Amino acid sequence: MKARMLATQVALPMLAIAAVSAQAHAADFDWMKFKGKTVTFLANNNPVAQALLTYKADFEKLTGMTLKVDGYQEQQMRQRLVTVMNANSDEVDVFMTLPSREGEQFAAAGWYGDLTAIVKNEVAKEYDPAGLSQALLKAATFGGKLTSMPMNIEGPIFYYRTDIFKKCGIEAPKTIKEVEAAAAKIKTCDSAVTPFVSRGLKPAIAYTFSNMLHNIGGTYIASGKSNLCSAKGKEALDTYSRLLRDFGPPGVVNYSFQQISALYRSGRAAMAFESSNELRTVMEGGARLKDTGLLPFPAGEAGQVPTTIGWGMAVSSHSKQPEAAWYFVQWATSPEVQKKMALQGIAPPRPSVAKDPEYRKWIDEEPVRKEWQAALDVLATKGSSEVGYPIVANPESREFIGQAVQDLILKQKPIEQACADADKALDALIAQK
Amino acid sequence: MSDAAATLAQDRQKLEMSALSAPAVIFTVAMIAFPVVYTVWLGFQNFSSTGKQSFAGLANYSRLISDYEFWHGLWVTIALYVLSLVLQLVFGVWLALVLFHAKRLPGIVRSLFISPFMMPPVVAGMMWLVILDPSLGAANYMLQSFGLPPSDWLASPSLVIPTVALIDSWQWTPYVALIVLGGLQSLPPSVYEAAQIDGASPFKTFQRITLPLLLPTIVTAAILRSVDLLRFFDIIYITTQGGPGNASNTLNIYGFRVGFEFFNIGYASALMLTLTAIVFGAVLAFNRLRGAVAW
């Protein structure tokens, strides 16, 4: 595990830095090169794309191109993409993608255009690809090919109510065990609030569960086999499900980010483990602005290994104008645009933007924003992008992780059976070519 | 004009009319046939997780037999179908009778009662998801205010199917009522006059006259609802996504996930064609029943 983390956090990013740093900025780079062309962008209607598309007119003015936006909710966007790509259609030039989820699958299917060369040869002077998060660039590299450029950085973080902690005489937890102890104390101290909430909806569980598994020291795969029934795997399954069963809200098995944010924002949860992206939603109305503390998820026996992912922009391998499409990707992931998006609460995947004075001023306006940025800094430096199994069938693997956790929350199976059933199904997925 | 000439002119006119309507007919047939034929073809293909495609023969169909999720999905689909259909037919007939006999402001009463099925299912699903939320929802608040224990509703594996059936019935019972109301309005008044002269009680009149005469209309409503209920998707997708666990994973939800989340379009096509065959089977059975109860 340590060797793997070292490779993930140090060696491979260094290689990626070397690769993208070797770029030769085209001296004659001209934003107007593809003037008159139309680029079609398949977008997920999430806050990241919404913030980006605020500046759509700027792109069209800068390049003389027309940006046609085909926007859907996340799953519907994938549905559209599957249809388009299976038909080898050039209808989509650029699409949003989550490398941690579908990266292996889309790369193996050949849906991503290879950006490795273009990111070196066809860039504006101010683009600075080496300034992008190397962890995210590495996470978007499959078989040596760079497949997408990061739009944001995000991951699950720990939200807690400072006022409730103070009332119950509890310190901010530093370990997972302290989270459980704090939940038990809050349950007796303030019965009106839900002590702890995290994702319980089957397909959504892997996002938060992976952080706990890695913190505890577990791995999804060992010696080519699914590893949920290992001692660490069972400890993670047991701890995560116990926290939700004993201290979570009723009906937590249907909880994803919407329900968690709503519960926490309404003041009815003392601790929530949810995406850093939800800060804006959680703070809507301002009720939680002064009584919320933020941390990366507390450490387990293996320390803190937060989950760090980001949305990426990929050029379709079927696009008939990949260079024009790249110009859009380049503009959207440029320091200037990412700074504007950061000021709208989209965590920047560029450390330079995170240090920008204007952005720092925005961060310094509220203590909670400072804690948010501090948590994101930990995510950026220590994060693992492994959400679910690192295999081609990653989306399907999340189902079985979720099923095992739900079986335990609902007490439908003992842990030995829950993990064994999951391992059996996951071994079959791992064996798939 | 001789008879032969007149016949010739008629034949030519028919031919011209056929030629004129041919493009529209061909277009319509193609629009219906192409997706079906394409889905049948996809059902014989194997798509790997990476989207690579190869001929699979009947492998997708033989996989159905040993696929636990398929049989579980079939069970969930049938359980949801039977429960929802019974609720909607029973309450639909009752609501139709209420609307038929409403004397005060009948237009307003009818508009009010039939309004749920005007609502898009996604909106209905979102609304009920909020109402039935075990922590924040109004449903548990009301239960508790009457001294009753709160319920997990959609989060309970044992309650999720009845709860979804109730949501669907809330939305579609008025639709059944509207169909039955049309049937009620077309019943001959003479049989009621005869029953009144014979001194039949209101219950006997309903049992012996209204219900038998309404049966063809009720069966028609059952056919229309069967097609929708066996393809149940939207409300489940919004409220539970097939959960908790796989407790509400209908065949349609399962097929969608296999196709669009796991990218196995071949197996998803086989699943959907099997579901289509089940829908056709149900419609054919009800059609025969309608023939048997016709008057």
XYZ file of C-alpha atoms in Angstrom:
728
model
C 0.000 0.000 0.000
C 2.765 2.414 0.980
C 4.716 1.651 -2.181
C 1.563 2.175 -4.177
C 0.782 5.479 -2.478
C 4.350 6.599 -3.088
C 3.952 5.772 -6.738
C 0.612 7.561 -6.862
C 1.632 10.665 -4.995
C 5.211 11.195 -5.977
C 6.669 9.198 -8.828
C 3.834 9.232 -11.345
C 2.941 12.888 -10.842
C 6.600 13.724 -11.368
C 6.525 11.828 -14.627
C 3.343 13.654 -15.599
C 4.936 16.978 -14.721
C 7.917 16.075 -16.855
C 5.644 15.100 -19.705
C 3.558 18.226 -19.739
C 6.417 20.519 -18.809
C 8.204 19.497 -21.966
C 5.631 21.412 -23.965
C 6.689 23.736 -26.678
C 4.294 26.651 -26.780
C 3.417 27.255 -30.365
C 4.840 30.603 -31.206
C 2.081 31.285 -33.646
C -0.747 30.165 -31.384
C -3.871 31.955 -32.486
C -7.160 31.697 -30.607
C -8.938 32.706 -33.827
C -7.528 29.760 -35.794
C -10.890 27.988 -35.952
C -13.082 31.053 -36.320
C -16.504 30.203 -37.719
C -16.518 26.591 -36.517
C -19.082 25.165 -34.102
C -17.989 22.991 -31.197
C -20.581 20.795 -29.477
C -20.136 20.308 -25.732
C -21.979 17.505 -23.920
C -22.258 18.886 -20.401
C -23.431 17.644 -17.048
C -25.733 20.271 -15.535
C -23.786 20.343 -12.285
C -22.365 23.414 -10.534
C -19.017 22.959 -12.324
C -20.505 23.197 -15.817
C -22.951 25.878 -14.744
C -20.104 28.054 -13.488
C -18.087 27.449 -16.648
C -20.932 28.213 -19.019
C -21.464 31.582 -17.366
C -18.497 32.607 -19.525
C -19.646 30.949 -22.772
C -19.856 34.317 -24.525
C -16.224 35.066 -23.572
C -15.097 31.894 -25.354
C -17.091 32.725 -28.459
C -15.696 36.259 -28.499
C -12.121 35.064 -27.980
C -12.171 32.360 -30.655
C -14.896 33.390 -33.099
C -16.273 29.878 -32.699
C -19.813 28.957 -31.708
C -20.241 26.791 -28.629
C -23.260 24.517 -28.823
C -24.122 23.164 -25.370
C -25.965 19.869 -25.007
C -26.728 19.786 -21.271
C -28.227 16.974 -19.198
C -28.268 15.681 -15.647
C -25.328 13.404 -14.900
C -26.829 9.999 -15.674
C -28.750 11.263 -18.672
C -25.537 12.802 -19.990
C -23.845 9.385 -19.848
C -26.886 7.827 -21.498
C -26.587 10.314 -24.354
C -22.848 9.750 -24.589
C -23.226 5.951 -24.771
C -25.727 6.339 -27.606
C -23.554 8.786 -29.527
C -20.302 6.876 -29.071
C -21.778 3.461 -29.845
C -23.013 4.931 -33.115
C -19.474 6.284 -33.844
C -21.160 9.654 -34.259
C -19.310 12.966 -34.452
C -22.261 14.829 -32.894
C -20.273 15.476 -29.730
C -16.855 17.147 -29.833
C -16.186 17.636 -26.135
C -17.762 15.858 -23.177
C -17.485 15.939 -19.405
C -16.177 12.840 -17.722
C -15.310 11.484 -14.293
C -12.027 9.598 -14.835
C -12.343 7.929 -11.432
C -15.630 6.350 -12.456
C -15.659 5.679 -16.162
C -12.074 6.472 -17.150
C -10.875 2.871 -17.515
C -14.014 1.914 -19.363
C -14.123 4.821 -21.806
C -10.379 4.586 -22.434
C -10.625 0.862 -23.193
C -13.582 1.538 -25.483
C -11.506 4.139 -27.321
C -13.919 6.991 -26.687
C -11.337 9.491 -25.482
C -9.247 11.467 -27.923
C -5.545 11.338 -27.015
C -4.505 14.738 -25.640
C -0.883 13.780 -24.895
C 0.634 15.474 -27.925
C -1.732 18.385 -28.350
C -1.236 19.523 -24.766
C 2.448 19.979 -25.611
C 2.189 21.427 -29.077
C -0.981 23.466 -29.401
C -1.167 25.643 -26.313
C -1.417 29.327 -25.613
C 1.482 30.894 -23.744
C -0.583 31.494 -20.636
C -2.127 27.989 -20.471
C 0.464 26.390 -18.152
C -0.574 22.711 -18.235
C 2.073 21.884 -15.627
C 0.155 24.107 -13.217
C -2.788 21.701 -13.178
C -3.103 19.169 -10.360
C -0.681 16.417 -11.211
C -2.704 13.879 -9.217
C -5.728 14.616 -11.384
C -3.710 14.545 -14.614
C -2.335 11.197 -13.550
C -5.849 9.967 -12.747
C -6.878 10.930 -16.290
C -3.976 9.084 -17.910
C -4.737 5.583 -19.163
C -2.207 3.420 -20.969
C 0.134 6.401 -21.165
C -2.480 8.562 -22.903
C -3.784 11.753 -21.365
C -7.553 11.582 -21.860
C -9.036 14.643 -20.190
C -8.121 17.933 -18.543
C -9.301 18.593 -14.967
C -12.059 21.157 -14.406
C -12.189 21.084 -10.615
C -10.979 19.224 -7.577
C -13.370 17.663 -5.100
C -13.793 14.904 -2.593
C -15.784 14.009 0.478
C -14.990 16.113 3.551
C -16.215 16.122 7.123
C -18.774 18.793 8.087
C -19.501 19.202 11.787
C -21.518 21.538 13.972
C -19.180 23.479 16.246
C -22.064 24.702 18.429
C -23.338 21.179 19.136
C -19.822 19.928 19.773
C -19.277 22.787 22.211
C -22.608 22.169 23.961
C -21.815 18.465 24.363
C -18.216 19.115 25.381
C -16.666 17.305 22.439
C -13.467 18.153 20.591
C -13.319 17.940 16.799
C -12.569 14.258 16.060
C -9.100 13.344 14.881
C -9.753 9.651 14.252
C -12.593 7.489 12.994
C -12.976 6.054 16.490
C -13.446 9.580 17.815
C -16.163 10.169 15.209
C -18.062 7.192 16.570
C -17.485 8.297 20.162
C -18.684 11.814 19.304
C -21.797 10.392 17.625
C -22.606 8.336 20.716
C -22.189 11.372 22.960
C -24.329 13.602 20.734
C -27.068 10.970 20.701
C -27.471 11.328 24.456
C -26.610 15.020 24.665
C -28.943 16.310 21.926
C -31.551 13.781 20.822
C -33.145 16.274 18.431
C -30.315 16.003 15.902
C -29.025 13.138 13.802
C -25.486 12.525 15.083
C -23.928 11.411 11.785
C -24.962 11.210 8.139
C -23.217 9.978 5.028
C -24.206 8.358 1.753
C -26.445 5.296 2.094
C -27.917 5.098 -1.417
C -26.474 1.984 -3.042
C -24.742 3.427 -6.129
C -23.555 6.506 -4.174
C -21.906 4.710 -1.238
C -18.521 3.993 -2.873
C -17.708 7.725 -3.015
C -17.587 8.094 0.787
C -16.911 4.485 1.739
C -13.644 4.427 -0.267
C -12.215 7.167 1.966
C -12.993 5.148 5.075
C -11.602 1.925 3.590
C -8.343 3.635 2.648
C -8.050 5.449 5.999
C -8.487 2.131 7.814
C -5.790 0.616 5.613
C -7.930 -1.582 3.378
C -7.636 -2.118 -0.341
C -10.249 -3.133 -2.870
C -8.051 -5.679 -4.613
C -5.253 -7.899 -3.302
C -3.463 -10.459 -5.454
C -5.955 -9.925 -8.242
C -8.946 -10.782 -6.041
C -11.609 -8.698 -4.358
C -10.553 -7.926 -0.820
C -13.672 -6.849 1.072
C -13.549 -9.939 3.293
C -10.045 -9.085 4.501
C -9.810 -7.955 8.140
C -9.466 -4.300 7.084
C -12.226 -4.617 4.501
C -14.627 -6.026 7.062
C -13.624 -3.379 9.585
C -14.406 -0.655 7.041
C -17.737 -2.217 6.068
C -18.674 -2.701 9.703
C -17.634 0.787 10.823
C -19.310 2.620 7.922
C -22.582 0.693 8.196
C -22.610 0.864 12.012
C -22.173 4.641 11.960
C -25.142 4.986 9.621
C -27.306 2.350 11.295
C -26.756 3.503 14.869
C -26.305 7.230 14.374
C -27.723 8.001 10.920
C -31.158 9.340 10.005
C -34.093 6.985 9.412
C -34.172 6.001 5.753
C -30.457 6.623 5.272
C -30.338 3.885 2.617
C -31.941 6.401 0.245
C -29.534 9.210 1.131
C -27.270 10.761 -1.465
C -25.851 14.259 -1.566
C -29.221 16.023 -1.926
C -30.702 14.505 1.217
C -27.485 14.883 3.230
C -27.102 18.558 2.331
C -30.771 19.233 3.079
C -30.565 17.508 6.460
C -27.362 19.269 7.480
C -28.430 22.673 6.175
C -31.693 22.438 8.132
C -29.679 21.992 11.324
C -30.819 18.422 11.908
C -27.441 16.695 11.600
C -24.392 17.203 13.816
C -21.848 15.559 11.477
C -21.983 14.954 7.758
C -19.497 13.279 5.469
C -20.208 14.744 2.063
C -18.625 16.252 -1.030
C -16.613 19.456 -0.821
C -18.774 20.587 -3.759
C -21.773 20.763 -1.469
C -20.381 23.692 0.518
C -22.382 26.206 -1.484
C -25.620 24.209 -1.061
C -25.027 23.596 2.629
C -24.380 27.298 3.220
C -27.453 28.473 1.297
C -29.518 30.766 3.487
C -26.529 31.362 5.756
C -27.841 29.348 8.717
C -24.778 27.085 8.841
C -22.187 29.752 8.003
C -21.090 30.451 11.567
C -21.560 27.069 13.236
C -19.853 24.693 10.803
C -16.351 23.283 10.979
C -14.744 21.465 8.065
C -12.017 18.813 8.024
C -10.761 16.037 5.802
C -12.276 12.783 7.063
C -10.554 11.810 10.347
C -7.715 9.324 10.223
C -7.830 5.572 10.555
C -4.992 3.164 11.212
C -3.470 4.065 7.829
C -3.760 7.790 8.474
C -5.642 10.107 6.141
C -6.072 8.935 2.546
C -8.845 11.212 1.296
C -10.711 10.552 -1.898
C -9.825 13.141 -4.508
C -11.564 13.313 -7.832
C -12.411 15.922 -10.392
C -14.546 16.370 -13.447
C -12.568 16.390 -16.638
C -13.113 17.630 -20.178
C -12.387 15.109 -22.908
C -12.311 15.406 -26.678
C -14.367 12.711 -28.391
C -12.347 10.265 -30.478
C -15.100 10.565 -33.103
C -14.886 14.357 -33.322
C -14.101 15.547 -36.841
C -12.520 18.707 -35.465
C -10.427 17.594 -32.486
C -8.167 20.653 -32.675
C -11.060 23.105 -32.487
C -12.496 20.984 -29.667
C -9.144 21.179 -27.884
C -9.248 24.977 -28.091
C -12.457 24.883 -26.084
C -10.993 22.433 -23.549
C -7.908 24.608 -23.265
C -9.910 27.779 -22.702
C -12.178 26.063 -20.133
C -9.242 24.715 -18.116
C -7.065 27.810 -18.423
C -5.858 29.657 -15.303
C -8.022 32.680 -16.143
C -11.296 30.753 -16.460
C -10.544 28.494 -13.504
C -9.936 31.546 -11.351
C -13.327 32.955 -12.348
C -14.942 29.599 -11.556
C -13.130 29.435 -8.215
C -14.725 32.731 -7.219
C -18.072 30.986 -7.745
C -17.081 28.240 -5.280
C -15.678 25.680 -7.740
C -12.493 24.383 -6.138
C -9.672 25.006 -8.616
C -7.507 22.100 -9.807
C -4.601 24.559 -10.078
C -2.537 25.322 -6.964
C -1.590 28.690 -8.530
C -5.256 29.730 -8.638
C -5.710 28.617 -5.036
C -2.909 31.050 -4.121
C -4.218 33.915 -6.252
C -4.710 37.082 -4.110
C -8.240 37.713 -5.361
C -9.227 34.105 -4.602
C -7.488 34.259 -1.216
C -9.459 37.395 -0.402
C -12.685 35.524 -1.179
C -11.521 32.588 0.962
C -10.559 34.855 3.853
C -13.997 36.477 3.955
C -15.410 33.533 5.951
C -13.634 31.173 8.376
C -15.575 28.250 6.936
C -14.115 28.962 3.490
C -10.618 28.885 4.994
C -11.304 25.461 6.486
C -12.767 24.334 3.181
C -9.629 25.362 1.319
C -7.420 23.745 3.984
C -9.339 20.483 3.578
C -9.011 20.744 -0.196
C -5.259 21.279 0.165
C -5.071 17.960 2.042
C -7.163 16.324 -0.677
C -4.844 17.706 -3.349
C -1.679 16.472 -1.654
C -2.750 13.180 -0.062
C -5.707 12.137 -2.174
C -6.408 8.866 -3.889
C -8.761 8.842 -6.864
C -9.739 5.221 -6.292
C -13.521 5.274 -5.885
C -14.703 1.718 -6.243
C -12.624 -0.920 -7.956
C -9.864 0.233 -10.325
C -11.196 -1.930 -13.142
C -12.975 -1.354 -16.437
C -16.328 -2.253 -14.861
C -15.882 0.375 -12.121
C -19.496 1.652 -12.228
C -20.815 -1.879 -11.730
C -18.319 -2.532 -8.914
C -19.886 0.341 -6.971
C -23.204 -1.522 -6.974
C -21.726 -4.466 -5.085
C -19.895 -2.278 -2.573
C -23.167 -0.442 -1.971
C -25.105 -3.675 -1.694
C -22.736 -5.025 1.003
C -23.022 -1.798 3.028
C -26.828 -1.707 2.689
C -27.095 -5.367 3.691
C -25.326 -4.431 6.913
C -27.245 -1.211 7.546
C -30.529 -3.068 7.117
C -29.205 -6.113 9.022
C -30.147 -8.338 6.126
C -26.939 -10.366 6.250
C -24.162 -10.990 8.749
C -20.896 -9.320 7.760
C -19.250 -12.599 6.692
C -22.017 -13.252 4.185
C -22.319 -9.640 3.004
C -18.618 -9.349 2.197
C -18.402 -12.871 0.740
C -21.347 -12.236 -1.591
C -19.799 -8.950 -2.680
C -16.352 -10.505 -3.186
C -17.819 -13.289 -5.307
C -19.609 -10.832 -7.612
C -16.617 -8.498 -7.706
C -14.199 -11.319 -8.554
C -16.349 -12.003 -11.603
C -16.089 -8.326 -12.592
C -12.331 -8.275 -12.050
C -12.019 -11.334 -14.296
C -13.946 -9.621 -17.107
C -11.897 -8.443 -20.039
C -69.792 5.729 -68.952
C -69.877 1.952 -69.220
C -69.545 -0.213 -66.090
C -66.127 -1.408 -67.207
C -64.912 2.145 -67.650
C -66.317 3.158 -64.258
C -64.560 0.222 -62.569
C -61.326 1.129 -64.316
C -61.642 4.737 -63.126
C -62.318 3.566 -59.563
C -59.289 1.253 -59.650
C -57.099 4.055 -60.926
C -58.359 6.371 -58.181
C -57.576 3.716 -55.536
C -54.116 3.231 -57.017
C -53.474 6.987 -56.962
C -54.644 7.254 -53.380
C -52.435 4.332 -52.374
C -49.465 5.913 -54.126
C -50.094 9.234 -52.408
C -50.363 7.715 -48.943
C -47.503 5.239 -49.465
C -44.666 7.534 -48.284
C -46.460 8.273 -45.010
C -47.280 4.587 -44.471
C -43.707 3.482 -45.261
C -42.305 6.177 -42.964
C -44.619 5.179 -40.108
C -43.902 1.454 -40.492
C -40.164 2.146 -40.649
C -40.328 4.310 -37.541
C -42.021 1.490 -35.651
C -40.154 -1.413 -37.215
C -36.615 -0.061 -37.164
C -36.228 0.294 -33.375
C -37.812 -3.121 -32.824
C -35.641 -4.868 -35.424
C -32.546 -3.035 -34.166
C -33.276 -4.071 -30.563
C -33.783 -7.694 -31.655
C -30.422 -7.526 -33.448
C -28.748 -5.987 -30.387
C -30.162 -8.821 -28.275
C -27.966 -11.220 -30.242
C -24.817 -9.158 -29.690
C -22.340 -9.252 -26.862
C -20.932 -5.934 -25.652
C -17.929 -6.174 -23.392
C -17.425 -3.607 -20.617
C -15.264 -1.684 -23.064
C -18.033 -1.541 -25.662
C -16.411 -4.138 -27.958
C -19.117 -5.953 -29.881
C -19.384 -9.568 -31.071
C -22.123 -11.988 -32.124
C -23.507 -13.786 -29.072
C -26.228 -15.976 -30.547
C -28.712 -16.847 -27.802
C -26.197 -16.311 -24.992
C -27.984 -13.195 -23.698
C -31.247 -15.120 -23.464
C -29.694 -18.165 -21.808
C -28.041 -15.799 -19.307
C -31.527 -14.643 -18.269
C -32.306 -18.108 -16.929
C -29.408 -18.133 -14.477
C -29.509 -14.406 -13.618
C -30.830 -13.935 -10.089
C -31.394 -10.203 -10.697
C -33.643 -10.998 -13.673
C -35.889 -13.316 -11.668
C -35.900 -10.920 -8.739
C -36.749 -8.049 -11.100
C -39.559 -10.102 -12.603
C -40.950 -10.807 -9.140
C -40.758 -7.121 -8.167
C -42.390 -6.115 -11.456
C -45.260 -8.554 -11.018
C -45.769 -7.731 -7.322
C -45.861 -4.015 -8.086
C -48.133 -4.590 -11.077
C -50.714 -6.699 -9.254
C -50.821 -4.480 -6.172
C -51.048 -1.232 -8.144
C -53.603 -2.553 -10.624
C -55.924 -3.856 -7.909
C -55.691 -0.577 -5.975
C -56.279 1.517 -9.079
C -59.228 -0.520 -10.343
C -60.974 -0.696 -6.960
C -60.488 2.964 -6.094
C -60.932 4.035 -9.716
C -64.438 2.515 -9.822
C -65.248 4.030 -6.440
C -64.019 7.466 -7.525
C -65.974 7.214 -10.790
C -69.163 6.502 -8.831
C -68.465 9.497 -6.560
C -67.880 11.743 -9.554
C -70.949 10.350 -11.366
C -73.201 11.182 -8.464
C -71.561 14.529 -7.556
C -74.347 17.072 -7.672
C -72.547 20.184 -6.452
C -70.011 21.855 -8.685
C -69.395 18.663 -10.695
C -66.906 20.385 -13.015
C -64.715 21.615 -10.162
C -64.930 18.293 -8.288
C -63.920 16.362 -11.413
C -61.038 18.707 -12.221
C -59.783 18.452 -8.656
C -59.929 14.664 -8.524
C -58.337 14.031 -11.885
C -55.522 16.555 -11.427
C -52.840 14.079 -10.128
C -52.482 12.276 -13.424
C -51.866 15.564 -15.206
C -48.673 15.863 -13.167
C -45.424 14.591 -14.757
C -44.347 11.382 -12.943
C -40.937 12.917 -12.182
C -42.612 15.796 -10.339
C -44.909 13.365 -8.532
C -41.890 11.251 -7.570
C -39.958 14.244 -6.231
C -42.995 15.464 -4.304
C -43.573 12.093 -2.633
C -39.879 11.661 -1.942
C -40.037 14.816 0.164
C -43.351 13.925 1.816
C -42.175 10.408 2.716
C -38.694 11.363 3.913
C -38.461 9.597 7.284
C -36.660 12.533 8.935
C -38.041 15.642 7.292
C -41.238 14.479 5.583
C -44.821 15.418 6.342
C -46.048 11.802 6.336
C -44.199 10.804 9.501
C -45.033 14.142 11.104
C -48.724 13.362 10.633
C -48.352 9.790 11.882
C -46.577 11.006 15.000
C -49.090 13.750 15.633
C -51.736 10.983 15.832
C -49.538 9.057 18.262
C -48.508 6.482 15.646
C -44.914 5.316 15.158
C -42.966 6.773 12.213
C -42.353 4.618 9.155
C -39.317 4.199 6.910
C -41.572 4.154 3.806
C -39.306 4.035 0.756
C -36.257 3.126 2.858
C -37.694 -0.138 4.143
C -37.181 -3.264 1.982
C -40.542 -4.629 3.124
C -42.500 -1.393 2.649
C -40.982 -0.021 -0.526
C -43.228 -1.932 -2.967
C -46.518 -1.055 -1.211
C -45.305 2.548 -0.888
C -44.437 2.864 -4.571
C -47.756 1.187 -5.451
C -49.541 3.796 -3.328
C -47.702 6.668 -5.048
C -48.552 5.303 -8.480
C -52.145 4.681 -7.442
C -52.421 8.235 -6.108
C -51.401 9.447 -9.534
C -53.259 7.049 -11.839
C -56.471 6.122 -10.007
C -58.125 9.292 -11.375
C -57.215 8.152 -14.885
C -59.006 4.833 -14.313
C -61.890 6.778 -12.766
C -62.168 8.951 -15.855
C -62.433 5.884 -18.126
C -64.971 4.213 -15.842
C -66.933 7.462 -15.590
C -67.292 7.426 -19.388
C -68.598 3.868 -19.119
C -71.067 4.840 -16.383
C -72.444 7.703 -18.451
C -73.094 5.367 -21.373
C -75.090 2.772 -19.396
C -78.751 2.532 -20.495
C -81.072 4.243 -17.971
C -83.848 1.727 -18.717
C -82.182 -1.067 -16.697
C -81.966 1.216 -13.667
C -85.625 2.177 -14.031
C -86.529 -1.524 -14.129
C -84.410 -2.214 -11.038
C -86.062 0.692 -9.225
C -89.528 -0.655 -10.064
C -88.460 -4.090 -8.780
C -87.329 -2.470 -5.500
C -83.619 -3.316 -5.793
C -81.404 -1.732 -3.111
C -78.538 0.573 -4.201
C -75.983 -2.134 -3.318
C -77.856 -4.828 -5.263
C -78.201 -2.429 -8.197
C -74.450 -1.857 -8.170
C -73.639 -5.555 -7.712
C -76.075 -6.988 -10.248
C -76.354 -4.223 -12.847
C -73.668 -1.540 -12.713
C -70.639 -3.766 -12.156
C -71.443 -6.413 -14.809
C -72.269 -3.709 -17.359
C -69.078 -1.816 -16.499
C -66.808 -4.842 -16.800
C -65.780 -4.254 -20.459
C -64.835 -0.653 -19.531
C -62.934 -1.820 -16.441
C -61.034 -4.376 -18.519
C -60.141 -1.654 -21.029
C -58.785 0.464 -18.161
C -56.871 -2.593 -16.903
C -55.268 -3.078 -20.333
C -54.175 0.563 -20.512
C -52.756 0.514 -16.984
C -51.096 -2.884 -17.495
C -48.938 -1.550 -20.300
C -47.708 1.286 -18.071
C -47.385 -0.706 -14.862
C -45.317 -3.513 -16.346
C -42.926 -0.884 -17.715
C -42.793 0.901 -14.360
C -39.757 3.188 -14.314
C -39.944 6.911 -13.613
C -41.270 7.064 -10.061
C -38.931 4.281 -8.903
C -35.956 5.888 -10.606
C -36.683 9.185 -8.866
C -37.504 7.807 -5.437
C -35.359 4.700 -4.822
C -33.303 3.874 -7.936
C -34.288 0.258 -7.337
C -33.372 0.205 -3.641
C -33.054 -0.212 -0.782
C -30.730 -3.005 -1.841
C -32.615 -4.313 -4.860
C -36.029 -4.343 -3.196
C -37.668 -2.188 -5.882
C -35.454 -3.146 -8.806
C -38.071 -3.764 -11.510
C -37.107 -5.324 -14.830
C -37.246 -1.935 -16.510
C -34.919 -0.343 -13.942
C -32.590 -3.333 -14.128
C -32.501 -3.200 -17.925
C -31.782 0.534 -17.879
C -28.864 0.081 -15.493
C -27.416 -2.839 -17.421
C -27.613 -0.842 -20.648
C -26.746 2.696 -19.691
C -24.745 2.377 -16.473
C -22.891 -0.875 -17.140
C -22.913 -0.457 -20.956
C -24.015 -4.014 -21.741
C -26.459 -3.004 -24.455
C -26.858 -6.580 -25.771
C -28.031 -8.064 -22.495
C -30.164 -4.986 -21.784
C -31.880 -5.477 -25.166
C -32.595 -9.126 -24.332
C -34.054 -8.028 -20.993
C -36.230 -5.392 -22.605
C -37.503 -7.718 -25.321
C -38.437 -10.235 -22.640
C -40.286 -7.485 -20.797
C -42.021 -6.499 -24.055
C -43.154 -10.117 -24.497
C -44.574 -10.069 -20.962
C -46.457 -6.825 -21.691
C -47.849 -8.303 -24.919
C -48.881 -11.443 -23.034
C -50.753 -9.411 -20.428
C -52.498 -7.317 -23.085
C -53.537 -10.416 -25.038
C -54.901 -12.058 -21.873
C -56.940 -8.967 -21.004
C -58.161 -8.698 -24.603
C -59.560 -12.229 -24.372
C -61.152 -11.349 -21.051
C -62.711 -8.274 -22.619
C -64.230 -10.483 -25.332
C -65.656 -12.752 -22.634
C -67.300 -9.959 -20.628
C -68.601 -7.920 -23.589
C -72.360 -7.345 -23.707
